[in-house]
PDB file of C-alpha atoms in Angstrom:
ATOM      1  CA  MET F   1       0.000   0.000   0.000  1.00  0.00           C
ATOM      2  CA  TYR F   2       1.287   3.436  -0.928  1.00  0.00           C
ATOM      3  CA  ALA F   3       1.494   6.259   1.605  1.00  0.00           C
ATOM      4  CA  VAL F   4       1.325  10.024   1.234  1.00  0.00           C
ATOM      5  CA  THR F   5       4.345  11.584   2.927  1.00  0.00           C
ATOM      6  CA  ARG F   6       3.827  15.320   2.365  1.00  0.00           C
ATOM      7  CA  PRO F   7       1.832  17.454   4.818  1.00  0.00           C
ATOM      8  CA  ILE F   8      -1.907  17.232   4.205  1.00  0.00           C
ATOM      9  CA  ASP F   9      -2.222  20.941   3.521  1.00  0.00           C
ATOM     10  CA  ALA F  10       0.673  21.137   1.073  1.00  0.00           C
ATOM     11  CA  GLY F  11       0.031  21.614  -2.596  1.00  0.00           C
ATOM     12  CA  SER F  12      -3.078  22.200  -4.626  1.00  0.00           C
ATOM     13  CA  LEU F  13      -4.398  18.660  -4.212  1.00  0.00           C
ATOM     14  CA  CYS F  14      -5.069  19.318  -0.549  1.00  0.00           C
ATOM     15  CA  THR F  15      -7.111  22.457  -1.182  1.00  0.00           C
ATOM     16  CA  ILE F  16      -9.924  20.114  -2.211  1.00  0.00           C
ATOM     17  CA  PRO F  17     -12.316  19.762   0.772  1.00  0.00           C
ATOM     18  CA  ALA F  18     -12.845  16.033   0.226  1.00  0.00           C
ATOM     19  CA  VAL F  19      -9.114  15.417   0.396  1.00  0.00           C
ATOM     20  CA  LYS F  20      -8.732  17.358   3.640  1.00  0.00           C
ATOM     21  CA  LYS F  21     -11.659  15.450   5.139  1.00  0.00           C
ATOM     22  CA  PHE F  22     -10.117  12.067   4.381  1.00  0.00           C
ATOM     23  CA  ALA F  23      -6.552  13.130   5.189  1.00  0.00           C
ATOM     24  CA  LEU F  24      -7.557  14.215   8.688  1.00  0.00           C
ATOM     25  CA  ARG F  25      -8.932  10.731   9.459  1.00  0.00           C
ATOM     26  CA  GLU F  26      -5.907   8.864  10.743  1.00  0.00           C
ATOM     27  CA  ASP F  27      -7.895   5.626  11.033  1.00  0.00           C
ATOM     28  CA  LEU F  28      -8.712   5.563   7.311  1.00  0.00           C
ATOM     29  CA  PRO F  29      -6.346   3.420   5.197  1.00  0.00           C
ATOM     30  CA  MET F  30      -5.342   4.994   1.918  1.00  0.00           C
ATOM     31  CA  LYS F  31      -5.971   2.570  -0.918  1.00  0.00           C
ATOM     32  CA  PRO F  32      -6.786   3.316  -4.549  1.00  0.00           C
ATOM     33  CA  ALA F  33     -10.013   2.173  -6.135  1.00  0.00           C
ATOM     34  CA  PRO F  34      -9.739  -1.013  -8.255  1.00  0.00           C
ATOM     35  CA  PHE F  35      -8.140  -0.521 -11.654  1.00  0.00           C
ATOM     36  CA  GLU F  36      -6.796  -2.481 -14.618  1.00  0.00           C
ATOM     37  CA  TYR F  37      -3.017  -2.278 -15.029  1.00  0.00           C
ATOM     38  CA  LEU F  38      -1.440  -2.180 -18.495  1.00  0.00           C
ATOM     39  CA  SER F  39       2.313  -2.282 -19.162  1.00  0.00           C
ATOM     40  CA  PRO F  40       2.892  -1.551 -22.869  1.00  0.00           C
ATOM     41  CA  THR F  41       6.380  -1.827 -24.346  1.00  0.00           C
ATOM     42  CA  THR F  42       5.971   0.541 -27.314  1.00  0.00           C
ATOM     43  CA  LEU F  43       4.558   4.017 -27.787  1.00  0.00           C
ATOM     44  CA  LEU F  44       2.101   2.648 -30.351  1.00  0.00           C
ATOM     45  CA  GLN F  45       0.679   0.289 -27.723  1.00  0.00           C
ATOM     46  CA  VAL F  46       0.311   3.234 -25.346  1.00  0.00           C
ATOM     47  CA  LEU F  47      -1.582   5.262 -27.934  1.00  0.00           C
ATOM     48  CA  GLU F  48      -3.802   2.310 -28.848  1.00  0.00           C
ATOM     49  CA  SER F  49      -4.666   1.767 -25.183  1.00  0.00           C
ATOM     50  CA  LYS F  50      -5.450   5.458 -24.752  1.00  0.00           C
ATOM     51  CA  ALA F  51      -7.612   5.401 -27.880  1.00  0.00           C
ATOM     52  CA  GLU F  52      -9.530   2.420 -26.511  1.00  0.00           C
ATOM     53  CA  HIS F  53     -10.063   3.653 -22.960  1.00  0.00           C
ATOM     54  CA  GLY F  54      -9.997   7.463 -23.325  1.00  0.00           C
ATOM     55  CA  ASP F  55     -10.709   9.392 -20.131  1.00  0.00           C
ATOM     56  CA  GLU F  56     -11.030   6.155 -18.165  1.00  0.00           C
ATOM     57  CA  ALA F  57      -7.278   5.585 -18.555  1.00  0.00           C
ATOM     58  CA  LYS F  58      -4.439   7.464 -16.854  1.00  0.00           C
ATOM     59  CA  PRO F  59      -0.797   7.262 -17.962  1.00  0.00           C
ATOM     60  CA  LEU F  60       1.554   6.328 -15.114  1.00  0.00           C
ATOM     61  CA  ALA F  61       4.937   8.040 -15.414  1.00  0.00           C
ATOM     62  CA  GLY F  62       6.853   8.548 -12.156  1.00  0.00           C
ATOM     63  CA  GLY F  63       3.678   8.260 -10.092  1.00  0.00           C
ATOM     64  CA  GLN F  64       4.781  10.902  -7.593  1.00  0.00           C
ATOM     65  CA  SER F  65       1.551  12.886  -8.020  1.00  0.00           C
ATOM     66  CA  LEU F  66      -0.885  10.351  -9.466  1.00  0.00           C
ATOM     67  CA  ILE F  67      -0.452   7.651  -6.819  1.00  0.00           C
ATOM     68  CA  PRO F  68      -1.222   9.967  -3.854  1.00  0.00           C
ATOM     69  CA  ALA F  69      -4.268  11.261  -5.745  1.00  0.00           C
ATOM     70  CA  MET F  70      -5.396   7.669  -6.310  1.00  0.00           C
ATOM     71  CA  ASN F  71      -4.836   6.825  -2.647  1.00  0.00           C
ATOM     72  CA  PHE F  72      -7.093   9.732  -1.698  1.00  0.00           C
ATOM     73  CA  ARG F  73      -9.499   8.510  -4.413  1.00  0.00           C
ATOM     74  CA  VAL F  74      -9.520  11.974  -5.903  1.00  0.00           C
ATOM     75  CA  SER F  75      -8.381  10.211  -9.075  1.00  0.00           C
ATOM     76  CA  GLN F  76     -10.047   6.878  -9.825  1.00  0.00           C
ATOM     77  CA  PRO F  77      -8.915   5.704 -13.260  1.00  0.00           C
ATOM     78  CA  ALA F  78     -10.402   2.451 -14.461  1.00  0.00           C
ATOM     79  CA  VAL F  79      -7.183   1.732 -16.353  1.00  0.00           C
ATOM     80  CA  LEU F  80      -3.574   2.581 -15.502  1.00  0.00           C
ATOM     81  CA  ILE F  81      -1.164   2.667 -18.458  1.00  0.00           C
ATOM     82  CA  ASP F  82       2.421   2.298 -17.220  1.00  0.00           C
ATOM     83  CA  LEU F  83       4.832   4.264 -19.439  1.00  0.00           C
ATOM     84  CA  ASN F  84       8.044   3.174 -17.749  1.00  0.00           C
ATOM     85  CA  LYS F  85       9.038   0.708 -20.470  1.00  0.00           C
ATOM     86  CA  ILE F  86       8.806   3.367 -23.193  1.00  0.00           C
ATOM     87  CA  GLU F  87      12.501   4.229 -23.411  1.00  0.00           C
ATOM     88  CA  GLU F  88      12.023   6.238 -26.611  1.00  0.00           C
ATOM     89  CA  LEU F  89      10.475   9.004 -24.487  1.00  0.00           C
ATOM     90  CA  ARG F  90      13.612   9.463 -22.352  1.00  0.00           C
ATOM     91  CA  TYR F  91      15.991  11.971 -23.937  1.00  0.00           C
ATOM     92  CA  ILE F  92      17.443  15.476 -23.809  1.00  0.00           C
ATOM     93  CA  ARG F  93      18.654  16.927 -27.104  1.00  0.00           C
ATOM     94  CA  SER F  94      19.064  20.029 -29.219  1.00  0.00           C
ATOM     95  CA  GLN F  95      16.941  20.046 -32.357  1.00  0.00           C
ATOM     96  CA  ASP F  96      15.942  22.798 -34.801  1.00  0.00           C
ATOM     97  CA  GLY F  97      17.218  25.524 -32.490  1.00  0.00           C
ATOM     98  CA  GLU F  98      15.230  24.202 -29.527  1.00  0.00           C
ATOM     99  CA  LEU F  99      15.847  22.209 -26.374  1.00  0.00           C
ATOM    100  CA  ARG F 100      13.790  19.005 -26.642  1.00  0.00           C
ATOM    101  CA  ILE F 101      13.020  16.887 -23.585  1.00  0.00           C
ATOM    102  CA  GLY F 102      11.192  13.554 -23.753  1.00  0.00           C
ATOM    103  CA  ALA F 103       8.196  13.311 -21.459  1.00  0.00           C
ATOM    104  CA  MET F 104       9.562  10.281 -19.579  1.00  0.00           C
ATOM    105  CA  THR F 105      12.938  11.878 -18.842  1.00  0.00           C
ATOM    106  CA  ILE F 106      13.708  11.653 -15.138  1.00  0.00           C
ATOM    107  CA  GLN F 107      13.752  15.028 -13.395  1.00  0.00           C
ATOM    108  CA  ALA F 108      17.160  14.349 -11.851  1.00  0.00           C
ATOM    109  CA  ASP F 109      18.607  13.821 -15.333  1.00  0.00           C
ATOM    110  CA  VAL F 110      17.237  17.186 -16.442  1.00  0.00           C
ATOM    111  CA  ALA F 111      18.697  18.829 -13.339  1.00  0.00           C
ATOM    112  CA  SER F 112      22.201  17.491 -14.043  1.00  0.00           C
ATOM    113  CA  SER F 113      22.205  17.928 -17.827  1.00  0.00           C
ATOM    114  CA  PRO F 114      24.962  20.233 -19.205  1.00  0.00           C
ATOM    115  CA  LEU F 115      22.874  20.709 -22.353  1.00  0.00           C
ATOM    116  CA  VAL F 116      19.909  21.992 -20.346  1.00  0.00           C
ATOM    117  CA  ALA F 117      22.197  24.350 -18.417  1.00  0.00           C
ATOM    118  CA  GLU F 118      23.601  25.679 -21.692  1.00  0.00           C
ATOM    119  CA  LEU F 119      20.354  26.063 -23.655  1.00  0.00           C
ATOM    120  CA  GLN F 120      17.925  27.025 -20.870  1.00  0.00           C
ATOM    121  CA  PRO F 121      19.594  27.890 -17.545  1.00  0.00           C
ATOM    122  CA  LEU F 122      16.253  28.849 -15.991  1.00  0.00           C
ATOM    123  CA  ILE F 123      15.278  25.172 -16.068  1.00  0.00           C
ATOM    124  CA  SER F 124      18.537  24.140 -14.403  1.00  0.00           C
ATOM    125  CA  GLU F 125      18.073  26.771 -11.700  1.00  0.00           C
ATOM    126  CA  THR F 126      14.518  25.628 -11.027  1.00  0.00           C
ATOM    127  CA  MET F 127      15.005  21.856 -10.855  1.00  0.00           C
ATOM    128  CA  PRO F 128      16.608  21.650  -7.359  1.00  0.00           C
ATOM    129  CA  ASN F 129      13.508  23.362  -5.945  1.00  0.00           C
ATOM    130  CA  ILE F 130      11.260  20.453  -6.957  1.00  0.00           C
ATOM    131  CA  ALA F 131      10.417  18.355  -3.883  1.00  0.00           C
ATOM    132  CA  HIS F 132      13.248  16.120  -2.603  1.00  0.00           C
ATOM    133  CA  PRO F 133      16.075  14.253  -4.392  1.00  0.00           C
ATOM    134  CA  GLN F 134      14.172  10.991  -3.926  1.00  0.00           C
ATOM    135  CA  ILE F 135      11.201  12.474  -5.766  1.00  0.00           C
ATOM    136  CA  ARG F 136      13.363  13.877  -8.570  1.00  0.00           C
ATOM    137  CA  ASN F 137      15.045  10.491  -8.978  1.00  0.00           C
ATOM    138  CA  ARG F 138      11.668   8.949  -9.786  1.00  0.00           C
ATOM    139  CA  GLY F 139       9.449  11.764 -11.046  1.00  0.00           C
ATOM    140  CA  THR F 140       9.406  12.568 -14.750  1.00  0.00           C
ATOM    141  CA  PHE F 141       9.633  15.898 -16.512  1.00  0.00           C
ATOM    142  CA  GLY F 142       6.525  15.355 -18.620  1.00  0.00           C
ATOM    143  CA  GLY F 143       4.539  13.791 -15.807  1.00  0.00           C
ATOM    144  CA  SER F 144       4.814  16.905 -13.664  1.00  0.00           C
ATOM    145  CA  LEU F 145       3.729  19.105 -16.575  1.00  0.00           C
ATOM    146  CA  ALA F 146       0.802  16.891 -17.564  1.00  0.00           C
ATOM    147  CA  HIS F 147      -0.366  16.831 -13.933  1.00  0.00           C
ATOM    148  CA  ALA F 148      -0.755  20.630 -14.147  1.00  0.00           C
ATOM    149  CA  ASP F 149      -0.557  21.340 -10.431  1.00  0.00           C
ATOM    150  CA  PRO F 150      -0.433  25.143  -9.975  1.00  0.00           C
ATOM    151  CA  ALA F 151       1.777  24.542  -6.926  1.00  0.00           C
ATOM    152  CA  SER F 152       4.372  22.835  -9.128  1.00  0.00           C
ATOM    153  CA  GLU F 153       7.462  24.576 -10.449  1.00  0.00           C
ATOM    154  CA  LEU F 154       7.627  23.155 -13.978  1.00  0.00           C
ATOM    155  CA  PRO F 155       4.350  24.606 -15.340  1.00  0.00           C
ATOM    156  CA  VAL F 156       5.607  28.036 -14.266  1.00  0.00           C
ATOM    157  CA  VAL F 157       8.914  27.600 -16.079  1.00  0.00           C
ATOM    158  CA  ALA F 158       7.217  26.181 -19.173  1.00  0.00           C
ATOM    159  CA  THR F 159       4.861  29.162 -19.301  1.00  0.00           C
ATOM    160  CA  ALA F 160       7.649  31.691 -18.800  1.00  0.00           C
ATOM    161  CA  LEU F 161       9.753  30.123 -21.562  1.00  0.00           C
ATOM    162  CA  ASN F 162       6.897  29.755 -24.068  1.00  0.00           C
ATOM    163  CA  ALA F 163       7.334  25.991 -24.213  1.00  0.00           C
ATOM    164  CA  ARG F 164       5.544  23.801 -26.734  1.00  0.00           C
ATOM    165  CA  PHE F 165       4.004  20.424 -25.939  1.00  0.00           C
ATOM    166  CA  LYS F 166       3.781  17.506 -28.356  1.00  0.00           C
ATOM    167  CA  ALA F 167       0.543  15.553 -27.950  1.00  0.00           C
ATOM    168  CA  GLN F 168       0.299  12.215 -29.747  1.00  0.00           C
ATOM    169  CA  SER F 169      -2.567   9.836 -30.430  1.00  0.00           C
ATOM    170  CA  THR F 170      -3.460   7.198 -32.993  1.00  0.00           C
ATOM    171  CA  ARG F 171      -4.925  10.101 -34.996  1.00  0.00           C
ATOM    172  CA  GLY F 172      -1.533  11.787 -35.302  1.00  0.00           C
ATOM    173  CA  GLU F 173       0.350  14.478 -33.414  1.00  0.00           C
ATOM    174  CA  ARG F 174       0.019  18.187 -32.685  1.00  0.00           C
ATOM    175  CA  TRP F 175       1.951  20.896 -30.855  1.00  0.00           C
ATOM    176  CA  ILE F 176       0.294  22.963 -28.118  1.00  0.00           C
ATOM    177  CA  ASP F 177       1.693  26.272 -26.858  1.00  0.00           C
ATOM    178  CA  ALA F 178       2.140  26.629 -23.096  1.00  0.00           C
ATOM    179  CA  GLU F 179      -0.423  29.432 -22.811  1.00  0.00           C
ATOM    180  CA  GLU F 180      -3.026  27.065 -24.274  1.00  0.00           C
ATOM    181  CA  PHE F 181      -1.813  23.842 -22.647  1.00  0.00           C
ATOM    182  CA  PHE F 182      -2.601  24.704 -19.008  1.00  0.00           C
ATOM    183  CA  ILE F 183      -6.352  25.220 -18.639  1.00  0.00           C
ATOM    184  CA  THR F 184      -6.857  25.248 -14.867  1.00  0.00           C
ATOM    185  CA  MET F 185      -5.981  23.198 -11.787  1.00  0.00           C
ATOM    186  CA  PHE F 186      -5.041  19.633 -12.846  1.00  0.00           C
ATOM    187  CA  THR F 187      -6.492  20.241 -16.318  1.00  0.00           C
ATOM    188  CA  THR F 188      -4.638  20.507 -19.626  1.00  0.00           C
ATOM    189  CA  ALA F 189      -5.598  20.796 -23.284  1.00  0.00           C
ATOM    190  CA  LEU F 190      -4.789  17.130 -23.917  1.00  0.00           C
ATOM    191  CA  GLU F 191      -7.685  15.247 -25.525  1.00  0.00           C
ATOM    192  CA  PRO F 192      -8.882  11.978 -23.910  1.00  0.00           C
ATOM    193  CA  ASP F 193      -6.930   9.863 -26.417  1.00  0.00           C
ATOM    194  CA  GLU F 194      -3.737  11.950 -26.359  1.00  0.00           C
ATOM    195  CA  VAL F 195      -0.472  11.438 -24.495  1.00  0.00           C
ATOM    196  CA  LEU F 196       2.193  14.083 -23.842  1.00  0.00           C
ATOM    197  CA  THR F 197       5.407  12.804 -25.452  1.00  0.00           C
ATOM    198  CA  GLU F 198       7.793  15.759 -25.787  1.00  0.00           C
ATOM    199  CA  ILE F 199       8.380  19.301 -24.558  1.00  0.00           C
ATOM    200  CA  ALA F 200      10.252  21.881 -26.650  1.00  0.00           C
ATOM    201  CA  PHE F 201      11.856  25.067 -25.317  1.00  0.00           C
ATOM    202  CA  PRO F 202      13.349  27.882 -27.396  1.00  0.00           C
ATOM    203  CA  ALA F 203      17.098  28.072 -26.901  1.00  0.00           C
ATOM    204  CA  PHE F 204      18.454  30.681 -24.500  1.00  0.00           C
ATOM    205  CA  SER F 205      18.765  34.023 -26.281  1.00  0.00           C
ATOM    206  CA  LYS F 206      21.662  36.445 -25.978  1.00  0.00           C
ATOM    207  CA  ASN F 207      21.323  39.224 -23.401  1.00  0.00           C
ATOM    208  CA  MET F 208      18.617  37.313 -21.510  1.00  0.00           C
ATOM    209  CA  GLY F 209      18.615  37.271 -17.727  1.00  0.00           C
ATOM    210  CA  TRP F 210      16.676  34.801 -15.618  1.00  0.00           C
ATOM    211  CA  SER F 211      15.757  33.972 -12.037  1.00  0.00           C
ATOM    212  CA  PHE F 212      13.583  31.508 -10.146  1.00  0.00           C
ATOM    213  CA  LEU F 213      12.711  32.060  -6.486  1.00  0.00           C
ATOM    214  CA  GLU F 214      10.217  30.516  -4.082  1.00  0.00           C
ATOM    215  CA  VAL F 215       9.463  30.454  -0.359  1.00  0.00           C
ATOM    216  CA  THR F 216       8.809  27.163   1.441  1.00  0.00           C
ATOM    217  CA  ARG F 217       8.442  26.276   5.097  1.00  0.00           C
ATOM    218  CA  ARG F 218      10.992  23.481   4.719  1.00  0.00           C
ATOM    219  CA  ALA F 219      13.190  22.243   1.905  1.00  0.00           C
ATOM    220  CA  GLY F 220      11.104  20.006  -0.335  1.00  0.00           C
ATOM    221  CA  ASP F 221       7.714  21.386   0.718  1.00  0.00           C
ATOM    222  CA  TYR F 222       5.379  22.981  -1.773  1.00  0.00           C
ATOM    223  CA  ALA F 223       6.057  26.696  -2.052  1.00  0.00           C
ATOM    224  CA  MET F 224       3.778  29.229  -0.414  1.00  0.00           C
ATOM    225  CA  ALA F 225       4.594  31.398  -3.436  1.00  0.00           C
ATOM    226  CA  GLY F 226       7.200  31.511  -6.172  1.00  0.00           C
ATOM    227  CA  VAL F 227       8.127  33.335  -9.361  1.00  0.00           C
ATOM    228  CA  ALA F 228      10.071  32.843 -12.580  1.00  0.00           C
ATOM    229  CA  ALA F 229      11.441  36.063 -14.075  1.00  0.00           C
ATOM    230  CA  LEU F 230      12.998  36.756 -17.468  1.00  0.00           C
ATOM    231  CA  VAL F 231      14.504  40.005 -18.743  1.00  0.00           C
ATOM    232  CA  SER F 232      15.866  40.555 -22.269  1.00  0.00           C
ATOM    233  CA  LEU F 233      17.971  43.641 -23.076  1.00  0.00           C
ATOM    234  CA  ASP F 234      19.096  45.138 -26.372  1.00  0.00           C
ATOM    235  CA  ALA F 235      22.543  46.619 -27.056  1.00  0.00           C
ATOM    236  CA  GLU F 236      21.533  49.911 -25.372  1.00  0.00           C
ATOM    237  CA  SER F 237      20.302  48.094 -22.228  1.00  0.00           C
ATOM    238  CA  ILE F 238      16.665  48.765 -23.150  1.00  0.00           C
ATOM    239  CA  CYS F 239      14.337  46.016 -21.940  1.00  0.00           C
ATOM    240  CA  ARG F 240      12.793  44.413 -25.026  1.00  0.00           C
ATOM    241  CA  GLU F 241      10.977  41.593 -23.253  1.00  0.00           C
ATOM    242  CA  ALA F 242      10.129  40.588 -19.700  1.00  0.00           C
ATOM    243  CA  ARG F 243       8.162  37.720 -18.185  1.00  0.00           C
ATOM    244  CA  LEU F 244       6.835  37.185 -14.672  1.00  0.00           C
ATOM    245  CA  VAL F 245       5.063  33.894 -13.951  1.00  0.00           C
ATOM    246  CA  TYR F 246       3.953  32.776 -10.478  1.00  0.00           C
ATOM    247  CA  LEU F 247       3.269  29.471  -8.761  1.00  0.00           C
ATOM    248  CA  ASN F 248       0.742  28.477  -6.109  1.00  0.00           C
ATOM    249  CA  VAL F 249      -1.083  31.812  -6.227  1.00  0.00           C
ATOM    250  CA  GLY F 250      -3.941  30.855  -8.548  1.00  0.00           C
ATOM    251  CA  ASP F 251      -5.605  27.954 -10.331  1.00  0.00           C
ATOM    252  CA  LYS F 252      -2.657  27.600 -12.738  1.00  0.00           C
ATOM    253  CA  ALA F 253       0.704  29.225 -13.425  1.00  0.00           C
ATOM    254  CA  MET F 254      -0.155  32.921 -13.261  1.00  0.00           C
ATOM    255  CA  ASP F 255       1.345  34.922 -16.130  1.00  0.00           C
ATOM    256  CA  ALA F 256       1.595  38.576 -15.041  1.00  0.00           C
ATOM    257  CA  ARG F 257       1.563  40.275 -18.446  1.00  0.00           C
ATOM    258  CA  GLN F 258       0.594  43.740 -17.162  1.00  0.00           C
ATOM    259  CA  ALA F 259       3.417  43.769 -14.643  1.00  0.00           C
ATOM    260  CA  ALA F 260       5.921  42.655 -17.273  1.00  0.00           C
ATOM    261  CA  ALA F 261       4.729  45.386 -19.639  1.00  0.00           C
ATOM    262  CA  VAL F 262       5.782  48.026 -17.095  1.00  0.00           C
ATOM    263  CA  LEU F 263       9.395  46.968 -17.638  1.00  0.00           C
ATOM    264  CA  THR F 264       9.575  46.982 -21.434  1.00  0.00           C
ATOM    265  CA  GLY F 265      10.570  49.789 -23.780  1.00  0.00           C
ATOM    266  CA  GLU F 266      13.157  51.532 -21.619  1.00  0.00           C
ATOM    267  CA  LYS F 267      15.978  50.932 -19.171  1.00  0.00           C
ATOM    268  CA  ILE F 268      14.726  49.160 -16.074  1.00  0.00           C
ATOM    269  CA  THR F 269      14.833  51.286 -12.924  1.00  0.00           C
ATOM    270  CA  PRO F 270      14.205  50.404  -9.272  1.00  0.00           C
ATOM    271  CA  GLN F 271      10.950  52.342  -9.530  1.00  0.00           C
ATOM    272  CA  GLN F 272       9.791  50.168 -12.431  1.00  0.00           C
ATOM    273  CA  ILE F 273      10.693  47.015 -10.541  1.00  0.00           C
ATOM    274  CA  GLU F 274       8.655  48.229  -7.582  1.00  0.00           C
ATOM    275  CA  ALA F 275       5.712  49.093  -9.843  1.00  0.00           C
ATOM    276  CA  ALA F 276       5.842  45.677 -11.522  1.00  0.00           C
ATOM    277  CA  ALA F 277       5.925  43.931  -8.151  1.00  0.00           C
ATOM    278  CA  GLN F 278       2.951  45.972  -6.965  1.00  0.00           C
ATOM    279  CA  ILE F 279       0.845  45.280 -10.062  1.00  0.00           C
ATOM    280  CA  ALA F 280       1.607  41.561 -10.073  1.00  0.00           C
ATOM    281  CA  ALA F 281       0.896  41.061  -6.376  1.00  0.00           C
ATOM    282  CA  GLU F 282      -2.266  43.149  -6.223  1.00  0.00           C
ATOM    283  CA  GLN F 283      -3.868  42.653  -9.647  1.00  0.00           C
ATOM    284  CA  GLU F 284      -2.578  39.578 -11.456  1.00  0.00           C
ATOM    285  CA  ILE F 285      -2.505  36.732  -8.958  1.00  0.00           C
ATOM    286  CA  ASP F 286      -5.374  35.080  -7.119  1.00  0.00           C
ATOM    287  CA  PRO F 287      -4.012  33.144  -4.119  1.00  0.00           C
ATOM    288  CA  PHE F 288      -6.218  30.665  -2.255  1.00  0.00           C
ATOM    289  CA  GLY F 289      -4.360  30.762   1.042  1.00  0.00           C
ATOM    290  CA  SER F 290      -3.649  27.812   3.347  1.00  0.00           C
ATOM    291  CA  VAL F 291      -3.025  27.079   7.018  1.00  0.00           C
ATOM    292  CA  HIS F 292       0.529  28.329   6.482  1.00  0.00           C
ATOM    293  CA  ALA F 293      -0.129  31.444   4.416  1.00  0.00           C
ATOM    294  CA  THR F 294      -3.158  33.685   4.096  1.00  0.00           C
ATOM    295  CA  PRO F 295      -3.900  35.167   0.664  1.00  0.00           C
ATOM    296  CA  GLU F 296      -2.609  38.492   1.981  1.00  0.00           C
ATOM    297  CA  TYR F 297       0.684  36.931   3.031  1.00  0.00           C
ATOM    298  CA  GLN F 298       1.018  35.172  -0.324  1.00  0.00           C
ATOM    299  CA  ARG F 299       0.601  38.537  -2.047  1.00  0.00           C
ATOM    300  CA  HIS F 300       3.301  39.959   0.205  1.00  0.00           C
ATOM    301  CA  LEU F 301       5.614  37.068  -0.680  1.00  0.00           C
ATOM    302  CA  ALA F 302       4.908  37.532  -4.378  1.00  0.00           C
ATOM    303  CA  LYS F 303       5.832  41.195  -4.138  1.00  0.00           C
ATOM    304  CA  VAL F 304       9.114  40.534  -2.323  1.00  0.00           C
ATOM    305  CA  LEU F 305      10.059  37.654  -4.617  1.00  0.00           C
ATOM    306  CA  THR F 306       9.299  39.755  -7.692  1.00  0.00           C
ATOM    307  CA  ARG F 307      11.700  42.472  -6.575  1.00  0.00           C
ATOM    308  CA  ARG F 308      14.478  39.993  -5.877  1.00  0.00           C
ATOM    309  CA  ALA F 309      13.921  37.908  -9.008  1.00  0.00           C
ATOM    310  CA  LEU F 310      13.870  40.948 -11.277  1.00  0.00           C
ATOM    311  CA  GLN F 311      17.029  42.343  -9.714  1.00  0.00           C
ATOM    312  CA  THR F 312      18.799  39.022 -10.316  1.00  0.00           C
ATOM    313  CA  ALA F 313      17.450  38.632 -13.851  1.00  0.00           C
ATOM    314  CA  LEU F 314      18.437  42.202 -14.735  1.00  0.00           C
ATOM    315  CA  SER F 315      21.936  41.740 -13.332  1.00  0.00           C
ATOM    316  CA  ARG F 316      22.414  38.550 -15.343  1.00  0.00           C
ATOM    317  CA  ALA F 317      21.112  40.200 -18.515  1.00  0.00           C
ATOM    318  CA  GLN F 318      23.561  43.068 -18.041  1.00  0.00           C
ATOM    319  CA  SER F 319      26.398  40.582 -17.528  1.00  0.00           C
ATOM    320  CA  GLN F 320      25.422  38.824 -20.755  1.00  0.00           C
ATOM    321  CA  LEU F 321      25.446  42.191 -22.502  1.00  0.00           C
ATOM    322  CA  THR F 322      28.892  43.206 -21.283  1.00  0.00           C
ATOM    323  CA  GLY F 323      30.369  39.734 -21.444  1.00  0.00           C
ATOM    324  CA  SER F 324      31.385  39.863 -17.807  1.00  0.00           C
TER     325      SER F 324
END
């Protein structure tokens, strides 16, 4: 029998009243509802199984999010399709000017990849913040993204970097942009017969600065709030693009477009950073709150993290510009 080891109030799963009710009952054993287990050995078999069972089937990648949800019976798939024998979905490579990561690539492999660090350093900076090493040694890159937990780090990074998601089915394949992929809490744009197989990120551009910051009670806990920041400068140090995307302060990764717009078109000043932090925290996030952080405190954290992340991203962009 599987056990849930994180605090009952941590993460978006435990904002669901039914989950809290069951989690508080210490006498209640956590067992998933009955299900059929499939262990395909090829991607084609996976797609055929998904075509046959549709919404009744759930792909099992690392299982670090799905299994606890099944134990709480929040998720009750009739069929579980184990993807762990599909080696063709485990890779990290450069292709067509993009960083491509297979959906079944282990998170720890992404964290230690020199290619990831070279092509998208924001990903490398973010990976150590994901849960614990034991989780990263089992959890998959695509599994975390397909789970679409707004308290998770990877959807935030994917949104900030304008990632693309390859969805495959027996009908063919299609690419979905990050802004369209994440619909709401635990919900993506994947159709019932589709499986996420690959994630593509644009390669790191010159004069781009980045930063990822979050606040947790303890190392490995879900963040009370977090932010990914990107700043791109031209040769005159004018900000040509900025992104601010937040985690665990809404029903999905919260993309603060208005706050980012404050920074573009001129040299970034401390006053602009303060204005961006204010707009993001007060107008563009929608925190739920928890026993550890009220919505007001989450807004405060978002504001502080925005200042710090933008200062770091700007400094890195300036270093890229000067070659220092």
